mmCIF file of C-alpha atoms and ligand atoms in Angstrom:
data_model
loop_
_atom_site.group_PDB
_atom_site.id
_atom_site.type_symbol
_atom_site.label_atom_id
_atom_site.label_comp_id
_atom_site.label_asym_id
_atom_site.label_seq_id
_atom_site.Cartn_x
_atom_site.Cartn_y
_atom_site.Cartn_z
ATOM 1 C CA MET A 1 85.912 104.756 114.704
ATOM 2 C CA LYS A 2 84.573 102.851 111.736
ATOM 3 C CA THR A 3 85.194 105.842 109.477
ATOM 4 C CA SER A 4 88.820 106.224 110.466
ATOM 5 C CA PHE A 5 89.437 102.501 110.066
ATOM 6 C CA CYS A 6 88.048 102.656 106.521
ATOM 7 C CA ALA A 7 90.164 105.702 105.712
ATOM 8 C CA VAL A 8 93.298 103.911 106.894
ATOM 9 C CA ALA A 9 92.351 100.780 104.968
ATOM 10 C CA ALA A 10 91.718 102.792 101.791
ATOM 11 C CA LEU A 11 95.056 104.567 102.160
ATOM 12 C CA ALA A 12 96.853 101.262 102.671
ATOM 13 C CA ALA A 13 95.146 99.894 99.566
ATOM 14 C CA ILE A 14 96.254 102.854 97.464
ATOM 15 C CA ALA A 15 99.781 102.751 98.836
ATOM 16 C CA SER A 16 100.248 99.027 98.376
ATOM 17 C CA ALA A 17 98.939 98.552 94.809
ATOM 18 C CA HIS A 18 102.053 99.370 92.844
ATOM 19 C CA SER A 19 104.923 97.717 91.055
ATOM 20 C CA TRP A 20 107.964 98.748 89.041
ATOM 21 C CA LEU A 21 110.875 97.193 87.184
ATOM 22 C CA GLY A 22 113.751 96.369 89.495
ATOM 23 C CA CYS A 23 115.847 94.940 86.679
ATOM 24 C CA THR A 24 115.620 94.880 82.868
ATOM 25 C CA ASP A 25 117.897 91.887 82.265
ATOM 26 C CA HIS A 26 117.430 89.401 85.083
ATOM 27 C CA ASP A 27 118.936 85.927 85.191
ATOM 28 C CA ASN A 28 116.344 84.075 87.288
ATOM 29 C CA VAL A 29 117.431 80.493 86.552
ATOM 30 C CA GLU A 30 119.270 79.820 89.814
ATOM 31 C CA ILE A 31 117.187 82.033 92.105
ATOM 32 C CA LEU A 32 113.905 80.578 90.830
ATOM 33 C CA LYS A 33 115.086 77.127 91.962
ATOM 34 C CA TRP A 34 115.956 78.597 95.376
ATOM 35 C CA MET A 35 112.547 80.244 95.600
ATOM 36 C CA GLU A 36 110.745 77.016 94.747
ATOM 37 C CA GLY A 37 112.969 74.916 97.033
ATOM 38 C CA ASN A 38 112.778 77.263 100.012
ATOM 39 C CA ALA A 39 108.985 77.457 99.725
ATOM 40 C CA THR A 40 108.809 73.716 100.507
ATOM 41 C CA LEU A 41 110.873 73.964 103.724
ATOM 42 C CA THR A 42 109.217 73.706 107.161
ATOM 43 C CA PRO A 43 108.623 76.500 107.867
ATOM 44 C CA PRO A 44 108.796 77.910 104.319
ATOM 45 C CA VAL A 45 111.456 80.538 103.609
ATOM 46 C CA THR A 46 110.648 83.325 101.151
ATOM 47 C CA ILE A 47 113.468 84.284 98.783
ATOM 48 C CA ASP A 48 112.884 87.785 97.384
ATOM 49 C CA PRO A 49 114.856 88.516 94.178
ATOM 50 C CA LEU A 50 114.483 92.267 94.824
ATOM 51 C CA MET A 51 116.687 92.087 97.918
ATOM 52 C CA PRO A 52 120.009 93.939 97.499
ATOM 53 C CA TRP A 53 122.142 90.837 98.140
ATOM 54 C CA PHE A 54 120.738 89.220 94.976
ATOM 55 C CA ALA A 55 121.761 92.185 92.752
ATOM 56 C CA ASN A 56 124.406 90.038 91.033
ATOM 57 C CA PHE A 57 121.628 88.332 89.057
ATOM 58 C CA CYS A 58 120.828 91.647 87.347
ATOM 59 C CA LYS A 59 122.671 92.571 84.134
ATOM 60 C CA GLY A 60 120.647 95.624 83.045
ATOM 61 C CA TRP A 61 118.794 98.372 84.918
ATOM 62 C CA PRO A 62 116.017 100.873 84.295
ATOM 63 C CA ARG A 63 116.775 104.582 83.962
ATOM 64 C CA ALA A 64 118.072 106.310 87.118
ATOM 65 C CA LYS A 65 118.104 103.055 89.082
ATOM 66 C CA SER A 66 120.449 102.458 92.001
ATOM 67 C CA ASN A 67 122.425 99.229 92.234
ATOM 68 C CA PRO A 68 121.695 97.687 94.622
ATOM 69 C CA GLY A 69 118.286 99.246 94.891
ATOM 70 C CA ASP A 70 116.564 100.224 98.090
ATOM 71 C CA TRP A 71 113.083 98.958 97.322
ATOM 72 C CA ILE A 72 111.611 100.648 100.379
ATOM 73 C CA ALA A 73 112.684 104.078 99.109
ATOM 74 C CA GLU A 74 111.853 103.128 95.536
ATOM 75 C CA SER A 75 108.320 102.156 96.464
ATOM 76 C CA SER A 76 107.609 105.824 97.239
ATOM 77 C CA ASN A 77 110.179 107.809 95.198
ATOM 78 C CA TYR A 78 110.780 105.822 92.063
ATOM 79 C CA VAL A 79 107.455 104.482 90.808
ATOM 80 C CA TRP A 80 105.355 106.542 88.370
ATOM 81 C CA ASN A 81 101.674 106.588 89.176
ATOM 82 C CA ILE A 82 100.052 107.106 85.775
ATOM 83 C CA ALA A 83 96.508 106.882 87.088
ATOM 84 C CA ALA A 84 96.962 109.547 89.775
ATOM 85 C CA ASN A 85 99.084 111.857 87.609
ATOM 86 C CA SER A 86 96.872 111.721 84.531
ATOM 87 C CA PHE A 87 93.874 112.426 86.758
ATOM 88 C CA ASN A 88 95.656 115.703 87.564
ATOM 89 C CA GLY A 89 96.372 116.441 83.894
ATOM 90 C CA GLU A 90 100.012 115.280 84.041
ATOM 91 C CA THR A 91 100.263 112.757 81.196
ATOM 92 C CA HIS A 92 103.985 112.031 80.926
ATOM 93 C CA ALA A 93 104.719 108.379 80.235
ATOM 94 C CA CYS A 94 107.722 108.344 82.569
ATOM 95 C CA HIS A 95 108.704 109.448 86.059
ATOM 96 C CA PRO A 96 110.587 112.818 86.022
ATOM 97 C CA ASN A 97 113.856 110.970 86.764
ATOM 98 C CA GLN A 98 113.293 108.652 83.793
ATOM 99 C CA ARG A 99 112.682 111.227 81.019
ATOM 100 C CA GLY A 100 116.132 110.756 79.532
ATOM 101 C CA PRO A 101 118.708 107.956 79.231
ATOM 102 C CA THR A 102 120.395 108.619 82.571
ATOM 103 C CA TYR A 103 122.117 105.682 84.260
ATOM 104 C CA GLU A 104 124.197 105.292 87.384
ATOM 105 C CA GLY A 105 127.765 104.087 86.764
ATOM 106 C CA ASN A 106 127.244 100.633 88.257
ATOM 107 C CA ALA A 107 123.729 100.207 86.860
ATOM 108 C CA PRO A 108 123.941 100.446 83.063
ATOM 109 C CA MET A 109 121.181 99.815 80.537
ATOM 110 C CA ALA A 110 120.753 96.270 79.207
ATOM 111 C CA THR A 111 122.417 95.178 75.995
ATOM 112 C CA ALA A 112 120.987 92.638 73.553
ATOM 113 C CA ALA A 113 121.256 91.414 69.994
ATOM 114 C CA PRO A 114 118.489 91.815 67.409
ATOM 115 C CA GLY A 115 116.178 88.814 67.823
ATOM 116 C CA GLY A 116 117.385 88.277 71.397
ATOM 117 C CA SER A 117 115.475 88.612 74.638
ATOM 118 C CA VAL A 118 115.765 90.170 78.078
ATOM 119 C CA ARG A 119 113.889 89.143 81.208
ATOM 120 C CA LEU A 120 112.237 92.074 83.002
ATOM 121 C CA MET A 121 111.793 91.606 86.763
ATOM 122 C CA PHE A 122 109.207 93.255 89.018
ATOM 123 C CA GLY A 123 107.513 92.605 92.329
ATOM 124 C CA GLY A 124 104.156 90.897 92.645
ATOM 125 C CA ASN A 125 103.686 92.976 95.811
ATOM 126 C CA GLY A 126 100.654 90.977 96.918
ATOM 127 C CA HIS A 127 98.788 91.421 93.628
ATOM 128 C CA ALA A 128 100.065 88.445 91.617
ATOM 129 C CA ARG A 129 96.723 86.635 91.998
ATOM 130 C CA GLY A 130 94.579 89.759 91.708
ATOM 131 C CA GLY A 131 94.472 90.726 95.388
ATOM 132 C CA ASN A 132 93.627 94.382 95.951
ATOM 133 C CA VAL A 133 93.469 95.201 92.227
ATOM 134 C CA GLY A 134 89.937 94.024 91.539
ATOM 135 C CA GLY A 135 90.561 90.254 91.390
ATOM 136 C CA ASP A 136 92.498 90.269 88.105
ATOM 137 C CA PRO A 137 96.218 91.120 88.205
ATOM 138 C CA GLY A 138 96.018 92.681 84.758
ATOM 139 C CA THR A 139 98.682 92.947 82.097
ATOM 140 C CA VAL A 140 102.194 94.228 81.590
ATOM 141 C CA THR A 141 102.831 95.878 78.226
ATOM 142 C CA VAL A 142 106.026 97.230 76.688
ATOM 143 C CA TYR A 143 105.714 100.186 74.300
ATOM 144 C CA TRP A 144 108.405 101.177 71.810
ATOM 145 C CA LYS A 145 108.733 103.655 68.934
ATOM 146 C CA GLY A 146 110.335 101.067 66.666
ATOM 147 C CA GLU A 147 113.631 102.852 66.029
ATOM 148 C CA PRO A 148 116.764 103.944 67.908
ATOM 149 C CA GLU A 149 116.930 107.264 69.790
ATOM 150 C CA ALA A 150 113.143 107.674 69.691
ATOM 151 C CA GLU A 151 111.340 108.496 72.923
ATOM 152 C CA ILE A 152 107.820 107.763 74.112
ATOM 153 C CA VAL A 153 106.927 110.930 76.010
ATOM 154 C CA ASP A 154 103.185 110.911 76.660
ATOM 155 C CA ILE A 155 100.653 108.269 77.674
ATOM 156 C CA SER A 156 98.750 109.021 74.434
ATOM 157 C CA GLU A 157 101.593 107.072 72.756
ATOM 158 C CA PHE A 158 100.503 103.846 74.493
ATOM 159 C CA THR A 159 98.979 102.737 71.184
ATOM 160 C CA GLU A 160 98.555 99.445 69.349
ATOM 161 C CA GLU A 161 101.148 100.662 66.848
ATOM 162 C CA ASN A 162 103.732 101.261 69.580
ATOM 163 C CA LYS A 163 102.919 98.061 71.467
ATOM 164 C CA LEU A 164 105.843 95.629 71.333
ATOM 165 C CA GLN A 165 104.555 92.931 73.690
ATOM 166 C CA SER A 166 101.822 92.354 76.267
ATOM 167 C CA ASP A 167 101.572 89.556 78.846
ATOM 168 C CA GLY A 168 99.691 88.763 82.019
ATOM 169 C CA PHE A 169 101.148 90.470 85.114
ATOM 170 C CA SER A 170 101.669 86.994 86.581
ATOM 171 C CA ALA A 171 102.245 85.003 83.381
ATOM 172 C CA GLU A 172 105.833 84.318 84.521
ATOM 173 C CA SER A 173 105.795 84.366 88.271
ATOM 174 C CA PHE A 174 106.400 82.364 91.395
ATOM 175 C CA ALA A 175 103.887 82.585 94.235
ATOM 176 C CA TYR A 176 102.940 80.266 97.099
ATOM 177 C CA PRO A 177 101.035 78.688 98.841
ATOM 178 C CA ALA A 178 98.662 77.223 96.263
ATOM 179 C CA ASN A 179 95.060 78.445 96.285
ATOM 180 C CA VAL A 180 95.804 81.513 98.392
ATOM 181 C CA LEU A 181 94.872 84.806 96.758
ATOM 182 C CA THR A 182 95.936 87.642 99.039
ATOM 183 C CA PRO A 183 98.746 88.650 101.421
ATOM 184 C CA GLN A 184 96.155 88.668 104.231
ATOM 185 C CA GLU A 185 95.731 84.922 103.606
ATOM 186 C CA GLY A 186 99.515 84.412 103.478
ATOM 187 C CA LEU A 187 100.310 84.875 99.785
ATOM 188 C CA GLN A 188 104.034 85.208 99.016
ATOM 189 C CA ASP A 189 104.553 86.523 95.471
ATOM 190 C CA LYS A 190 108.076 87.871 95.299
ATOM 191 C CA GLY A 191 109.023 87.052 91.745
ATOM 192 C CA ASN A 192 107.263 88.294 88.615
ATOM 193 C CA TRP A 193 108.981 88.403 85.245
ATOM 194 C CA GLN A 194 108.243 89.264 81.626
ATOM 195 C CA THR A 195 110.528 87.869 78.952
ATOM 196 C CA LEU A 196 110.712 90.554 76.303
ATOM 197 C CA ASN A 197 111.469 89.285 72.816
ATOM 198 C CA LEU A 198 113.210 91.727 70.510
ATOM 199 C CA PRO A 199 112.448 91.740 66.775
ATOM 200 C CA LYS A 200 115.113 90.292 64.487
ATOM 201 C CA ALA A 201 114.979 93.410 62.321
ATOM 202 C CA MET A 202 115.914 95.787 65.144
ATOM 203 C CA ILE A 203 118.327 98.486 64.047
ATOM 204 C CA PRO A 204 121.481 98.652 66.201
ATOM 205 C CA GLY A 205 121.534 101.540 68.667
ATOM 206 C CA ARG A 206 119.805 102.684 71.855
ATOM 207 C CA HIS A 207 116.117 101.814 71.961
ATOM 208 C CA MET A 208 113.785 103.328 74.547
ATOM 209 C CA PHE A 209 110.903 101.345 76.096
ATOM 210 C CA VAL A 210 108.085 101.994 78.536
ATOM 211 C CA TRP A 211 106.846 99.112 80.686
ATOM 212 C CA VAL A 212 103.264 99.640 81.838
ATOM 213 C CA TRP A 213 101.250 97.663 84.373
ATOM 214 C CA SER A 214 97.543 97.976 83.615
ATOM 215 C CA TYR A 215 94.645 96.697 85.689
ATOM 216 C CA GLN A 216 90.967 97.513 85.912
ATOM 217 C CA ASN A 217 91.230 98.453 82.220
ATOM 218 C CA ALA A 218 93.607 101.375 82.689
ATOM 219 C CA PRO A 219 97.358 101.979 82.668
ATOM 220 C CA GLN A 220 98.426 102.411 86.287
ATOM 221 C CA TRP A 221 102.226 102.276 86.741
ATOM 222 C CA SER A 222 105.239 102.623 84.433
ATOM 223 C CA THR A 223 109.010 102.175 84.371
ATOM 224 C CA CYS A 224 111.134 103.553 81.512
ATOM 225 C CA PHE A 225 114.328 101.909 80.274
ATOM 226 C CA ASP A 226 116.629 101.496 77.308
ATOM 227 C CA ILE A 227 118.319 98.568 75.618
ATOM 228 C CA MET A 228 121.515 98.991 73.628
ATOM 229 C CA VAL A 229 121.035 96.783 70.613
ATOM 230 C CA GLN A 230 124.309 95.660 69.121
HETATM 231 C C1 NAG B 301 117.283 78.194 99.721
HETATM 232 O O1 NAG B 301 117.898 79.390 99.276
HETATM 233 C C2 NAG B 301 119.301 79.451 99.446
HETATM 234 C C3 NAG B 301 119.767 80.830 98.988
HETATM 235 O O2 NAG B 301 119.261 81.818 99.838
HETATM 236 C C4 NAG B 301 119.960 78.330 98.666
HETATM 237 O O3 NAG B 301 121.349 78.364 98.873
HETATM 238 C C5 NAG B 301 119.390 77.013 99.075
HETATM 239 O O4 NAG B 301 119.923 75.997 98.254
HETATM 240 C C6 NAG B 301 117.881 77.014 98.952
HETATM 241 N N1 NAG B 301 117.297 75.791 99.475
HETATM 242 C C7 NAG B 301 116.463 75.030 98.769
HETATM 243 C C8 NAG B 301 115.924 73.833 99.467
HETATM 244 O O5 NAG B 301 116.150 75.286 97.612
#
């Protein structure tokens, strides 16, 4: 019995440690206040910005993203597991559905001006304080070729030269209660963001980016997206 319990626990651990971009241009000003306010209610109420009824706060989407998204389906069909795929010799940077600038009609790519910024949104999924990923939630890094219409294809292109910005997975996040590290202890970590600053010298046009969540010193999960710079 002990063996089967461990197998189930290991499977749950593998299945649960993942995250992806739900939105590439998220206005979190109002919803962050709701999240903070609702967390102080008795009992606390968790506001999850990934829920479909909050889709109006999103102004830009990743490639091949539905609006509103179904995060339950996305958590198995949409995420790209770099660690598992590269172990099998498959080293694409992006999920098969994200290997070109394909967008659904009501979920277009973000737009921004040179020198502007967009706020990427992703789920903490229980890992915002390092739970289940080795105690350190790791980093989120955005890679970019530096010019319009240029595609990062392979994980070998996750280089210093192509690195646009790197931040802690939870550098911009909201989680409660204080001092609690894991979902088993009651952690609620529904909002993680990364504000991506675009260089002033960006050439107008469509720019492709790969967002990568790394932990335990390896790239683990990616989402691919574009920004129309104008
Ligand atoms: C709780 O969230 C709702 C939105 O779901 C919001 O209207 C309300 O003002 C929030 N309450 C607090 C105390 O922040």
